[in-house]
Amino acid sequence: MSDEARVRADDRAHVFHSWSAQGLIDPMPVARAEGSYFWDYSGKRYLDFSSQLVNLNIGHQHPRLVAAIQEQAARLCTVAPTFANDKRGEAARLIAELAPADLNRVFFTNGGAEANENAIRMARLHTGRHKVLTMYRSYHGATAAAITATGDPRRWPNEPTAVGVVHFWGPYPYRSAFHAGSEEQESQRALQHLRDTIVFEGAGTVAAVLLETVVGTNGILVPPPGYLDGVRATCDEFGIVLIADEVMAGFGRCGEWFAIDRWGVRPDLITFAKGVNSGYLPLGGVVISDAIAETFRERVFPGGLTYSGHPLACASAVASIEIFKEEGIIEHARAIGEDVIEPALHELAERHPSVGEVRGLGVFWAVELVRDRDTREPLVPFNAAGAAAAPMAEVAAACKQRGLWPFTHFNRIHVVPPCTVSADEVTQGIEILDAALAVADRHYAE
Ligand SMILES: Cc1ncc(COP(=O)(O)O)c(C=O)c1O
């Protein structure tokens, strides 16, 4: 049996995959990876325009990051969270130094869902209230509170879920829930809607507003001017904790350490994972304000994880943050977005009628595909599957055939390469997208 056949056989026989009907999938065996590329067993190379699950901010197999993990593995793989540990402490300090002024402590988790789970727990205990307000068009993870908080169809089959989450509409100028005619109007009306929701839920029952600073999988929705400031002011008015979910948007994706830095807004809690160490080891966490930390000074925080602050994972975060600083990766992500990705995507939009809108920042871009630019009818319906989703599947297949691994969601292609992607690699990827979009154009206004 070839190596590839063995990988496939073991996978099909024994691996139970996420978010899948197990009999309907055929996961591609990956043989190796480097920088912005990975290879299958036939030697075919793919340009990774998805950064795996939008987590591989530093690129594949960064030699210094790999070396730091090897070094730590040789020194100390693990100690229980009850002990103090050098790499855990250093990772917490470095993350706190990057976060807004009075967010000084970090509770480490194994990933993003657990980070949101614990942020919600902290907000509830801190305020003594139970409701959490989250957006439709959001993803917060697949554990109990996190999937309840999620405002996309992945929640539906998990219902009935935990109690106490109320969904509201966030800003999305291209498909405004508020019939807004401008970004300013969208911002104002979305804020009024949030305020109304809080008032009608009973402000005294609302512990937290949890939002993705820039909505990720559900559309790369960059908040319009004034929105995040307004959410902060509304939370202050009613004594509500503001939780910024930066699991996808943080650590370089938006050309900032934390996406929220772009708007200068201070949340009370920030959740992170993915880009903190590019998923070389599982790691996430919650950055906690002094006021919330104070709640748990004399009172026990009733949460924990065997691997909270895992030394190997924390060592990889320390090394990754150092590499980001020394190699100027944040600045690179910002510049490549502004100078290369944004203009190239706007050119694609000029050539392809199926491109309804291009939006984003940093290395976080969405190309929204439509059947008609006037009506903005999406190329495939909301949450389409099977035959209804075929046009998007065809676009994705056209990319893969030409050696580009795309990230697609509903009627969108997300251009989310590693933050380290070079201008040449972006150009290669955009050329392939150009060819693949001809497939989408065939479905335009049929
Ligand atoms: C914004 C956001 N929050 C939370 C999560 C959940 O993270 P994890 O899959 O590490 O649990 C994700 C994952 O994609 C995410 O994008």
Tab-separated table of C-alpha atoms and ligand atoms in Angstrom:
chain	number	residue	atom	x	y	z
A	1	MET	CA	0.000	0.000	0.000
A	2	SER	CA	1.370	3.463	-0.851
A	3	ASP	CA	1.811	6.047	1.904
A	4	GLU	CA	-1.087	8.003	0.493
A	5	ALA	CA	-3.347	4.943	0.365
A	6	ARG	CA	-2.470	4.129	3.999
A	7	VAL	CA	-3.318	7.682	5.136
A	8	ARG	CA	-6.604	7.551	3.282
A	9	ALA	CA	-7.489	4.083	4.580
A	10	ASP	CA	-6.810	4.951	8.237
A	11	ASP	CA	-8.659	8.223	7.886
A	12	ARG	CA	-11.734	6.699	6.265
A	13	ALA	CA	-11.836	3.783	8.699
A	14	HIS	CA	-11.112	5.554	11.969
A	15	VAL	CA	-11.159	9.354	11.909
A	16	PHE	CA	-14.469	10.987	12.727
A	17	HIS	CA	-14.368	14.445	11.108
A	18	SER	CA	-15.799	17.787	12.241
A	19	TRP	CA	-18.971	19.215	10.694
A	20	SER	CA	-19.361	16.338	8.226
A	21	ALA	CA	-21.578	13.493	7.158
A	22	GLN	CA	-18.835	10.926	7.509
A	23	GLY	CA	-19.789	8.926	4.420
A	24	LEU	CA	-19.895	11.944	2.118
A	25	ILE	CA	-16.369	13.282	2.528
A	26	ASP	CA	-13.000	12.464	1.009
A	27	PRO	CA	-10.337	14.377	2.977
A	28	MET	CA	-7.228	15.094	0.922
A	29	PRO	CA	-4.062	13.651	2.468
A	30	VAL	CA	-1.467	16.375	3.003
A	31	ALA	CA	2.150	15.259	2.747
A	32	ARG	CA	4.063	18.404	3.731
A	33	ALA	CA	3.882	22.166	3.985
A	34	GLU	CA	6.103	25.224	3.956
A	35	GLY	CA	5.383	28.952	4.117
A	36	SER	CA	2.260	29.722	2.088
A	37	TYR	CA	2.111	26.278	0.427
A	38	PHE	CA	1.239	22.669	1.134
A	39	TRP	CA	1.622	19.565	-1.002
A	40	ASP	CA	-0.421	16.421	-1.567
A	41	TYR	CA	1.155	12.973	-1.977
A	42	SER	CA	1.355	13.272	-5.750
A	43	GLY	CA	3.608	16.300	-5.306
A	44	LYS	CA	0.924	18.762	-6.343
A	45	ARG	CA	1.412	22.117	-4.632
A	46	TYR	CA	-1.392	24.286	-3.266
A	47	LEU	CA	-1.121	27.967	-2.423
A	48	ASP	CA	-2.897	28.195	0.938
A	49	PHE	CA	-5.331	31.102	0.543
A	50	SER	CA	-7.285	29.795	3.547
A	51	SER	CA	-4.424	29.682	6.111
A	52	GLN	CA	-5.936	26.260	6.970
A	53	LEU	CA	-8.895	27.420	9.115
A	54	VAL	CA	-7.756	31.067	9.045
A	55	ASN	CA	-5.306	30.282	11.825
A	56	LEU	CA	-1.946	29.895	10.118
A	57	ASN	CA	-0.945	33.545	10.389
A	58	ILE	CA	2.809	32.874	10.444
A	59	GLY	CA	2.706	30.384	7.550
A	60	HIS	CA	3.551	26.691	7.546
A	61	GLN	CA	6.642	25.346	9.330
A	62	HIS	CA	8.280	28.640	10.293
A	63	PRO	CA	11.784	27.355	11.181
A	64	ARG	CA	12.217	29.530	14.286
A	65	LEU	CA	8.815	28.568	15.642
A	66	VAL	CA	9.472	24.884	15.022
A	67	ALA	CA	12.859	25.206	16.759
A	68	ALA	CA	11.316	26.947	19.790
A	69	ILE	CA	8.806	24.116	20.169
A	70	GLN	CA	11.548	21.511	19.861
A	71	GLU	CA	13.644	23.317	22.453
A	72	GLN	CA	10.765	23.554	24.930
A	73	ALA	CA	9.793	19.910	24.313
A	74	ALA	CA	13.299	18.861	25.289
A	75	ARG	CA	13.167	21.033	28.431
A	76	LEU	CA	9.644	20.636	29.874
A	77	CYS	CA	6.606	19.399	27.962
A	78	THR	CA	3.958	19.898	30.599
A	79	VAL	CA	3.134	20.835	34.169
A	80	ALA	CA	-0.309	21.172	35.729
A	81	PRO	CA	-2.005	24.586	35.720
A	82	THR	CA	-1.673	24.767	39.492
A	83	PHE	CA	2.065	25.494	39.176
A	84	ALA	CA	3.802	28.638	37.975
A	85	ASN	CA	5.791	28.173	34.801
A	86	ASP	CA	8.236	30.427	32.934
A	87	LYS	CA	6.745	30.150	29.433
A	88	ARG	CA	3.172	30.407	30.691
A	89	GLY	CA	4.010	33.570	32.620
A	90	GLU	CA	5.973	35.049	29.737
A	91	ALA	CA	3.202	34.327	27.229
A	92	ALA	CA	0.628	35.934	29.555
A	93	ARG	CA	2.839	39.009	30.045
A	94	LEU	CA	3.511	39.438	26.320
A	95	ILE	CA	-0.183	39.123	25.472
A	96	ALA	CA	-1.169	41.544	28.272
A	97	GLU	CA	1.439	44.032	27.011
A	98	LEU	CA	-0.142	43.917	23.561
A	99	ALA	CA	-3.706	44.299	24.873
A	100	PRO	CA	-5.350	47.642	25.768
A	101	ALA	CA	-4.122	49.301	28.970
A	102	ASP	CA	-5.968	47.664	31.822
A	103	LEU	CA	-6.346	44.166	30.395
A	104	ASN	CA	-3.519	42.613	32.370
A	105	ARG	CA	-4.312	38.969	32.979
A	106	VAL	CA	-4.731	35.925	30.755
A	107	PHE	CA	-6.719	32.748	31.330
A	108	PHE	CA	-5.384	30.158	28.875
A	109	THR	CA	-7.548	27.592	27.084
A	110	ASN	CA	-6.979	25.049	24.321
A	111	GLY	CA	-8.835	26.993	21.641
A	112	GLY	CA	-11.410	29.613	20.738
A	113	ALA	CA	-14.643	27.958	21.876
A	114	GLU	CA	-13.281	27.406	25.374
A	115	ALA	CA	-12.091	31.007	25.437
A	116	ASN	CA	-15.611	32.265	24.725
A	117	GLU	CA	-17.077	29.730	27.135
A	118	ASN	CA	-14.925	31.116	29.951
A	119	ALA	CA	-15.377	34.764	28.970
A	120	ILE	CA	-19.144	34.269	29.224
A	121	ARG	CA	-18.679	32.569	32.588
A	122	MET	CA	-16.593	35.513	33.846
A	123	ALA	CA	-19.076	38.110	32.584
A	124	ARG	CA	-22.009	36.335	34.242
A	125	LEU	CA	-20.268	36.031	37.585
A	126	HIS	CA	-18.877	39.566	37.439
A	127	THR	CA	-22.242	41.177	36.722
A	128	GLY	CA	-24.532	38.740	38.523
A	129	ARG	CA	-26.676	38.759	35.346
A	130	HIS	CA	-27.259	35.899	32.933
A	131	LYS	CA	-28.116	37.075	29.399
A	132	VAL	CA	-25.551	37.351	26.629
A	133	LEU	CA	-26.249	39.307	23.442
A	134	THR	CA	-24.528	38.111	20.265
A	135	MET	CA	-24.948	38.807	16.576
A	136	TYR	CA	-26.658	36.896	13.854
A	137	ARG	CA	-23.903	36.218	11.313
A	138	SER	CA	-21.355	35.169	13.913
A	139	TYR	CA	-19.409	32.080	14.917
A	140	HIS	CA	-18.119	31.656	18.449
A	141	GLY	CA	-17.266	27.937	18.665
A	142	ALA	CA	-18.834	24.514	19.065
A	143	THR	CA	-19.043	23.968	22.838
A	144	ALA	CA	-22.241	24.573	24.813
A	145	ALA	CA	-22.296	28.327	25.451
A	146	ALA	CA	-20.193	29.085	22.362
A	147	ILE	CA	-22.528	27.307	19.926
A	148	THR	CA	-25.505	28.924	21.654
A	149	ALA	CA	-23.830	32.282	21.106
A	150	THR	CA	-23.179	31.454	17.451
A	151	GLY	CA	-25.482	33.298	15.078
A	152	ASP	CA	-25.197	31.040	12.028
A	153	PRO	CA	-26.804	27.752	10.927
A	154	ARG	CA	-24.257	25.635	12.764
A	155	ARG	CA	-26.316	26.373	15.880
A	156	TRP	CA	-29.574	24.960	14.542
A	157	PRO	CA	-28.862	21.197	14.761
A	158	ASN	CA	-27.461	21.788	18.258
A	159	GLU	CA	-30.721	23.259	19.536
A	160	PRO	CA	-32.167	23.267	22.092
A	161	THR	CA	-29.030	24.940	23.377
A	162	ALA	CA	-28.005	26.584	26.633
A	163	VAL	CA	-30.296	29.348	27.805
A	164	GLY	CA	-29.784	33.068	28.045
A	165	VAL	CA	-28.425	34.077	24.629
A	166	VAL	CA	-30.275	36.693	22.573
A	167	HIS	CA	-29.242	37.450	18.996
A	168	PHE	CA	-29.243	40.860	17.353
A	169	TRP	CA	-28.312	42.228	13.928
A	170	GLY	CA	-24.917	43.786	13.438
A	171	PRO	CA	-23.937	46.238	10.716
A	172	TYR	CA	-23.566	44.909	7.143
A	173	PRO	CA	-23.914	47.838	4.751
A	174	TYR	CA	-24.057	45.655	1.588
A	175	ARG	CA	-27.107	43.778	2.930
A	176	SER	CA	-28.392	46.186	5.527
A	177	ALA	CA	-30.984	44.849	7.967
A	178	PHE	CA	-31.838	48.506	8.601
A	179	HIS	CA	-32.455	49.734	5.022
A	180	ALA	CA	-29.557	52.118	5.517
A	181	GLY	CA	-28.257	54.142	2.608
A	182	SER	CA	-24.795	54.930	3.966
A	183	GLU	CA	-22.211	53.553	6.377
A	184	GLU	CA	-23.064	56.320	8.877
A	185	GLN	CA	-26.751	55.414	8.775
A	186	GLU	CA	-25.922	51.701	9.097
A	187	SER	CA	-23.793	52.410	12.141
A	188	GLN	CA	-26.420	54.613	13.830
A	189	ARG	CA	-29.331	52.286	13.095
A	190	ALA	CA	-27.429	49.160	14.170
A	191	LEU	CA	-26.589	50.912	17.451
A	192	GLN	CA	-30.199	51.926	17.979
A	193	HIS	CA	-31.268	48.321	17.326
A	194	LEU	CA	-28.735	47.025	19.876
A	195	ARG	CA	-29.923	49.573	22.430
A	196	ASP	CA	-33.584	48.660	21.826
A	197	THR	CA	-32.739	44.966	22.191
A	198	ILE	CA	-31.020	45.616	25.520
A	199	VAL	CA	-33.901	47.745	26.814
A	200	PHE	CA	-36.549	45.193	25.809
A	201	GLU	CA	-34.555	42.262	27.218
A	202	GLY	CA	-34.216	44.200	30.485
A	203	ALA	CA	-30.837	45.875	30.778
A	204	GLY	CA	-30.487	44.523	34.314
A	205	THR	CA	-30.540	40.966	32.966
A	206	VAL	CA	-27.783	41.436	30.371
A	207	ALA	CA	-24.290	40.318	31.421
A	208	ALA	CA	-22.421	40.751	28.159
A	209	VAL	CA	-22.387	41.781	24.558
A	210	LEU	CA	-20.136	39.309	22.740
A	211	LEU	CA	-19.096	40.225	19.206
A	212	GLU	CA	-16.425	39.431	16.666
A	213	THR	CA	-14.499	42.691	16.279
A	214	VAL	CA	-14.472	41.973	12.546
A	215	VAL	CA	-16.973	39.219	11.740
A	216	GLY	CA	-14.958	36.387	10.169
A	217	THR	CA	-16.472	33.282	8.608
A	218	ASN	CA	-19.885	34.924	8.349
A	219	GLY	CA	-18.697	37.504	5.878
A	220	ILE	CA	-15.615	39.528	6.895
A	221	LEU	CA	-17.836	42.382	8.026
A	222	VAL	CA	-15.697	45.349	8.960
A	223	PRO	CA	-17.614	47.554	11.429
A	224	PRO	CA	-18.512	50.959	9.960
A	225	PRO	CA	-17.124	54.115	11.598
A	226	GLY	CA	-18.585	54.781	15.026
A	227	TYR	CA	-20.086	51.345	15.551
A	228	LEU	CA	-17.615	49.846	18.026
A	229	ASP	CA	-17.358	53.144	19.933
A	230	GLY	CA	-21.121	53.160	20.133
A	231	VAL	CA	-21.281	49.563	21.408
A	232	ARG	CA	-18.724	50.468	24.090
A	233	ALA	CA	-20.798	53.498	25.142
A	234	THR	CA	-24.000	51.428	25.223
A	235	CYS	CA	-22.347	48.736	27.354
A	236	ASP	CA	-21.060	51.438	29.732
A	237	GLU	CA	-24.496	53.013	29.987
A	238	PHE	CA	-26.044	49.729	31.150
A	239	GLY	CA	-23.124	48.170	33.068
A	240	ILE	CA	-22.693	45.411	30.474
A	241	VAL	CA	-19.410	43.584	29.846
A	242	LEU	CA	-18.082	43.959	26.292
A	243	ILE	CA	-16.371	40.794	25.028
A	244	ALA	CA	-14.381	41.090	21.798
A	245	ASP	CA	-13.995	37.715	20.105
A	246	GLU	CA	-10.651	38.063	18.318
A	247	VAL	CA	-10.154	34.356	17.754
A	248	MET	CA	-10.020	34.884	13.995
A	249	ALA	CA	-9.484	38.655	13.713
A	250	GLY	CA	-6.584	38.957	16.183
A	251	PHE	CA	-2.817	38.495	15.956
A	252	GLY	CA	-2.146	40.028	12.575
A	253	ARG	CA	-5.145	38.981	10.517
A	254	CYS	CA	-6.436	42.573	10.415
A	255	GLY	CA	-2.962	44.131	10.229
A	256	GLU	CA	-3.084	44.823	13.986
A	257	TRP	CA	-2.121	42.846	17.064
A	258	PHE	CA	-5.730	43.026	18.171
A	259	ALA	CA	-8.260	44.080	15.534
A	260	ILE	CA	-9.897	46.385	18.059
A	261	ASP	CA	-6.708	48.534	18.092
A	262	ARG	CA	-7.769	49.883	14.724
A	263	TRP	CA	-10.743	51.578	16.370
A	264	GLY	CA	-9.062	52.368	19.699
A	265	VAL	CA	-11.902	50.763	21.660
A	266	ARG	CA	-11.248	48.974	24.970
A	267	PRO	CA	-13.274	45.805	25.554
A	268	ASP	CA	-13.532	44.268	29.037
A	269	LEU	CA	-12.539	40.817	27.820
A	270	ILE	CA	-10.759	39.702	24.639
A	271	THR	CA	-10.890	36.093	23.498
A	272	PHE	CA	-8.113	34.799	21.252
A	273	ALA	CA	-6.760	31.536	19.768
A	274	LYS	CA	-5.707	30.716	16.176
A	275	GLY	CA	-3.119	33.389	15.265
A	276	VAL	CA	-1.593	33.606	18.768
A	277	ASN	CA	0.696	30.702	17.772
A	278	SER	CA	-0.771	29.889	14.353
A	279	GLY	CA	-2.173	26.633	15.689
A	280	TYR	CA	1.223	24.926	15.833
A	281	LEU	CA	-0.155	23.666	19.161
A	282	PRO	CA	-3.699	24.103	20.479
A	283	LEU	CA	-3.937	27.370	22.427
A	284	GLY	CA	-6.488	30.060	23.163
A	285	GLY	CA	-7.425	32.310	26.028
A	286	VAL	CA	-9.203	35.265	27.564
A	287	VAL	CA	-7.470	38.588	28.284
A	288	ILE	CA	-9.125	40.020	31.384
A	289	SER	CA	-9.600	43.603	32.583
A	290	ASP	CA	-8.445	44.567	36.067
A	291	ALA	CA	-12.038	45.174	37.160
A	292	ILE	CA	-13.161	41.677	36.196
A	293	ALA	CA	-9.997	40.090	37.618
A	294	GLU	CA	-10.791	41.907	40.888
A	295	THR	CA	-14.110	40.012	41.122
A	296	PHE	CA	-12.104	36.838	41.461
A	297	ARG	CA	-9.516	38.134	43.928
A	298	GLU	CA	-11.287	36.735	46.997
A	299	ARG	CA	-13.840	34.636	45.191
A	300	VAL	CA	-12.990	31.379	43.412
A	301	PHE	CA	-13.187	31.386	39.628
A	302	PRO	CA	-15.185	28.215	38.983
A	303	GLY	CA	-13.527	27.079	35.766
A	304	GLY	CA	-10.387	25.243	34.679
A	305	LEU	CA	-8.772	22.929	32.174
A	306	THR	CA	-6.078	20.275	32.646
A	307	TYR	CA	-4.072	21.924	29.877
A	308	SER	CA	-4.696	25.578	30.815
A	309	GLY	CA	-1.417	27.362	30.129
A	310	HIS	CA	0.258	24.282	28.658
A	311	PRO	CA	4.024	25.044	28.651
A	312	LEU	CA	4.651	23.720	25.144
A	313	ALA	CA	1.743	25.686	23.696
A	314	CYS	CA	2.731	28.798	25.671
A	315	ALA	CA	6.360	28.504	24.526
A	316	SER	CA	5.091	28.512	20.948
A	317	ALA	CA	3.064	31.670	21.659
A	318	VAL	CA	6.116	33.406	23.139
A	319	ALA	CA	8.239	32.465	20.119
A	320	SER	CA	5.505	33.433	17.664
A	321	ILE	CA	5.015	36.877	19.227
A	322	GLU	CA	8.782	37.467	19.172
A	323	ILE	CA	9.006	36.412	15.529
A	324	PHE	CA	6.054	38.670	14.654
A	325	LYS	CA	7.858	41.614	16.277
A	326	GLU	CA	11.288	40.917	14.825
A	327	GLU	CA	10.047	40.187	11.313
A	328	GLY	CA	7.500	43.026	11.254
A	329	ILE	CA	4.688	40.628	10.377
A	330	ILE	CA	1.882	42.920	11.593
A	331	GLU	CA	3.170	45.775	9.425
A	332	HIS	CA	3.599	43.376	6.507
A	333	ALA	CA	0.014	42.111	6.848
A	334	ARG	CA	-1.317	45.675	6.837
A	335	ALA	CA	0.813	46.759	3.872
A	336	ILE	CA	0.164	43.691	1.718
A	337	GLY	CA	-3.557	44.182	2.286
A	338	GLU	CA	-3.542	47.845	1.319
A	339	ASP	CA	-0.955	47.768	-1.449
A	340	VAL	CA	-1.506	44.404	-3.103
A	341	ILE	CA	-4.653	42.477	-2.105
A	342	GLU	CA	-7.158	45.337	-2.078
A	343	PRO	CA	-6.243	46.798	-5.501
A	344	ALA	CA	-6.007	43.324	-7.064
A	345	LEU	CA	-9.461	42.347	-5.784
A	346	HIS	CA	-10.960	45.617	-7.028
A	347	GLU	CA	-9.527	44.859	-10.460
A	348	LEU	CA	-11.150	41.415	-10.325
A	349	ALA	CA	-14.447	43.096	-9.464
A	350	GLU	CA	-14.129	45.257	-12.593
A	351	ARG	CA	-13.603	42.242	-14.821
A	352	HIS	CA	-16.144	39.844	-13.298
A	353	PRO	CA	-19.827	40.764	-13.128
A	354	SER	CA	-20.391	38.038	-10.502
A	355	VAL	CA	-18.360	40.006	-7.947
A	356	GLY	CA	-20.932	42.008	-6.009
A	357	GLU	CA	-18.650	43.418	-3.361
A	358	VAL	CA	-15.040	43.234	-2.198
A	359	ARG	CA	-14.336	44.180	1.424
A	360	GLY	CA	-11.806	43.627	4.166
A	361	LEU	CA	-8.546	44.766	5.685
A	362	GLY	CA	-5.106	43.294	6.382
A	363	VAL	CA	-5.061	39.714	5.103
A	364	PHE	CA	-8.802	39.329	5.750
A	365	TRP	CA	-10.833	39.846	2.552
A	366	ALA	CA	-14.204	38.693	1.238
A	367	VAL	CA	-15.283	38.492	-2.390
A	368	GLU	CA	-19.055	38.322	-2.341
A	369	LEU	CA	-20.509	36.626	-5.438
A	370	VAL	CA	-23.932	37.487	-6.841
A	371	ARG	CA	-26.212	36.529	-9.717
A	372	ASP	CA	-27.232	40.116	-10.281
A	373	ARG	CA	-25.461	43.253	-9.129
A	374	ASP	CA	-28.685	45.285	-8.993
A	375	THR	CA	-30.737	42.893	-6.868
A	376	ARG	CA	-27.617	41.543	-5.089
A	377	GLU	CA	-29.111	38.046	-5.254
A	378	PRO	CA	-26.358	35.803	-3.856
A	379	LEU	CA	-24.702	33.346	-6.266
A	380	VAL	CA	-26.075	30.555	-4.046
A	381	PRO	CA	-28.878	30.874	-1.464
A	382	PHE	CA	-28.183	31.353	2.265
A	383	ASN	CA	-26.884	28.104	3.781
A	384	ALA	CA	-27.177	26.288	0.432
A	385	ALA	CA	-26.160	22.623	0.271
A	386	GLY	CA	-26.001	19.978	-2.456
A	387	ALA	CA	-27.226	21.034	-5.895
A	388	ALA	CA	-28.153	24.514	-4.677
A	389	ALA	CA	-24.530	25.111	-3.665
A	390	ALA	CA	-23.102	23.758	-6.937
A	391	PRO	CA	-21.956	27.107	-8.412
A	392	MET	CA	-19.730	27.769	-5.373
A	393	ALA	CA	-18.459	24.175	-5.418
A	394	GLU	CA	-17.520	24.686	-9.088
A	395	VAL	CA	-15.603	27.872	-8.271
A	396	ALA	CA	-13.754	26.118	-5.434
A	397	ALA	CA	-12.949	23.137	-7.692
A	398	ALA	CA	-11.615	25.480	-10.379
A	399	CYS	CA	-9.273	27.035	-7.802
A	400	LYS	CA	-8.054	23.680	-6.495
A	401	GLN	CA	-7.487	22.295	-9.965
A	402	ARG	CA	-5.160	25.245	-10.638
A	403	GLY	CA	-3.265	24.844	-7.328
A	404	LEU	CA	-5.040	27.370	-5.103
A	405	TRP	CA	-6.670	26.258	-1.846
A	406	PRO	CA	-9.568	28.686	-1.304
A	407	PHE	CA	-11.740	29.432	1.721
A	408	THR	CA	-15.384	29.532	0.686
A	409	HIS	CA	-18.475	30.171	2.775
A	410	PHE	CA	-22.026	30.470	1.389
A	411	ASN	CA	-21.706	32.851	-1.621
A	412	ARG	CA	-18.272	34.189	-0.719
A	413	ILE	CA	-14.629	33.478	-1.342
A	414	HIS	CA	-12.458	34.689	1.503
A	415	VAL	CA	-8.933	35.698	0.605
A	416	VAL	CA	-7.154	34.859	3.851
A	417	PRO	CA	-3.554	33.805	3.162
A	418	PRO	CA	-0.912	33.743	5.904
A	419	CYS	CA	0.135	37.191	7.186
A	420	THR	CA	3.594	36.362	5.794
A	421	VAL	CA	2.362	35.921	2.201
A	422	SER	CA	4.559	37.643	-0.392
A	423	ALA	CA	3.356	40.014	-3.098
A	424	ASP	CA	4.299	37.425	-5.745
A	425	GLU	CA	2.272	34.749	-4.010
A	426	VAL	CA	-0.733	37.061	-3.791
A	427	THR	CA	-0.399	37.780	-7.502
A	428	GLN	CA	-0.229	34.044	-8.313
A	429	GLY	CA	-3.338	33.418	-6.214
A	430	ILE	CA	-5.269	36.305	-7.723
A	431	GLU	CA	-4.473	35.040	-11.240
A	432	ILE	CA	-5.980	31.685	-10.331
A	433	LEU	CA	-9.015	33.384	-8.760
A	434	ASP	CA	-9.388	35.388	-11.953
A	435	ALA	CA	-9.665	32.168	-13.965
A	436	ALA	CA	-11.996	30.539	-11.402
A	437	LEU	CA	-14.346	33.527	-11.366
A	438	ALA	CA	-15.109	32.903	-15.026
A	439	VAL	CA	-17.014	29.887	-13.672
A	440	ALA	CA	-19.062	32.139	-11.363
A	441	ASP	CA	-19.718	34.575	-14.205
A	442	ARG	CA	-21.445	31.792	-16.160
A	443	HIS	CA	-24.160	31.742	-13.483
A	444	TYR	CA	-24.588	35.511	-13.590
A	445	ALA	CA	-28.168	36.636	-14.351
A	446	GLU	CA	-28.952	33.349	-16.097
B	1	LIG	C1	-14.513	34.158	15.691
B	1	LIG	C2	-14.320	32.763	16.194
B	1	LIG	N1	-14.573	32.490	17.480
B	1	LIG	C3	-14.409	31.249	17.972
B	1	LIG	C4	-13.991	30.205	17.174
B	1	LIG	C5	-13.841	28.832	17.763
B	1	LIG	O1	-12.504	28.504	17.870
B	1	LIG	P1	-12.058	26.975	18.049
B	1	LIG	O2	-12.412	26.270	16.773
B	1	LIG	O3	-10.571	27.070	18.305
B	1	LIG	O4	-12.785	26.433	19.210
B	1	LIG	C6	-13.713	30.449	15.819
B	1	LIG	C7	-13.266	29.359	14.944
B	1	LIG	O5	-13.278	29.452	13.741
B	1	LIG	C8	-13.888	31.766	15.319
B	1	LIG	O6	-13.658	32.046	14.037
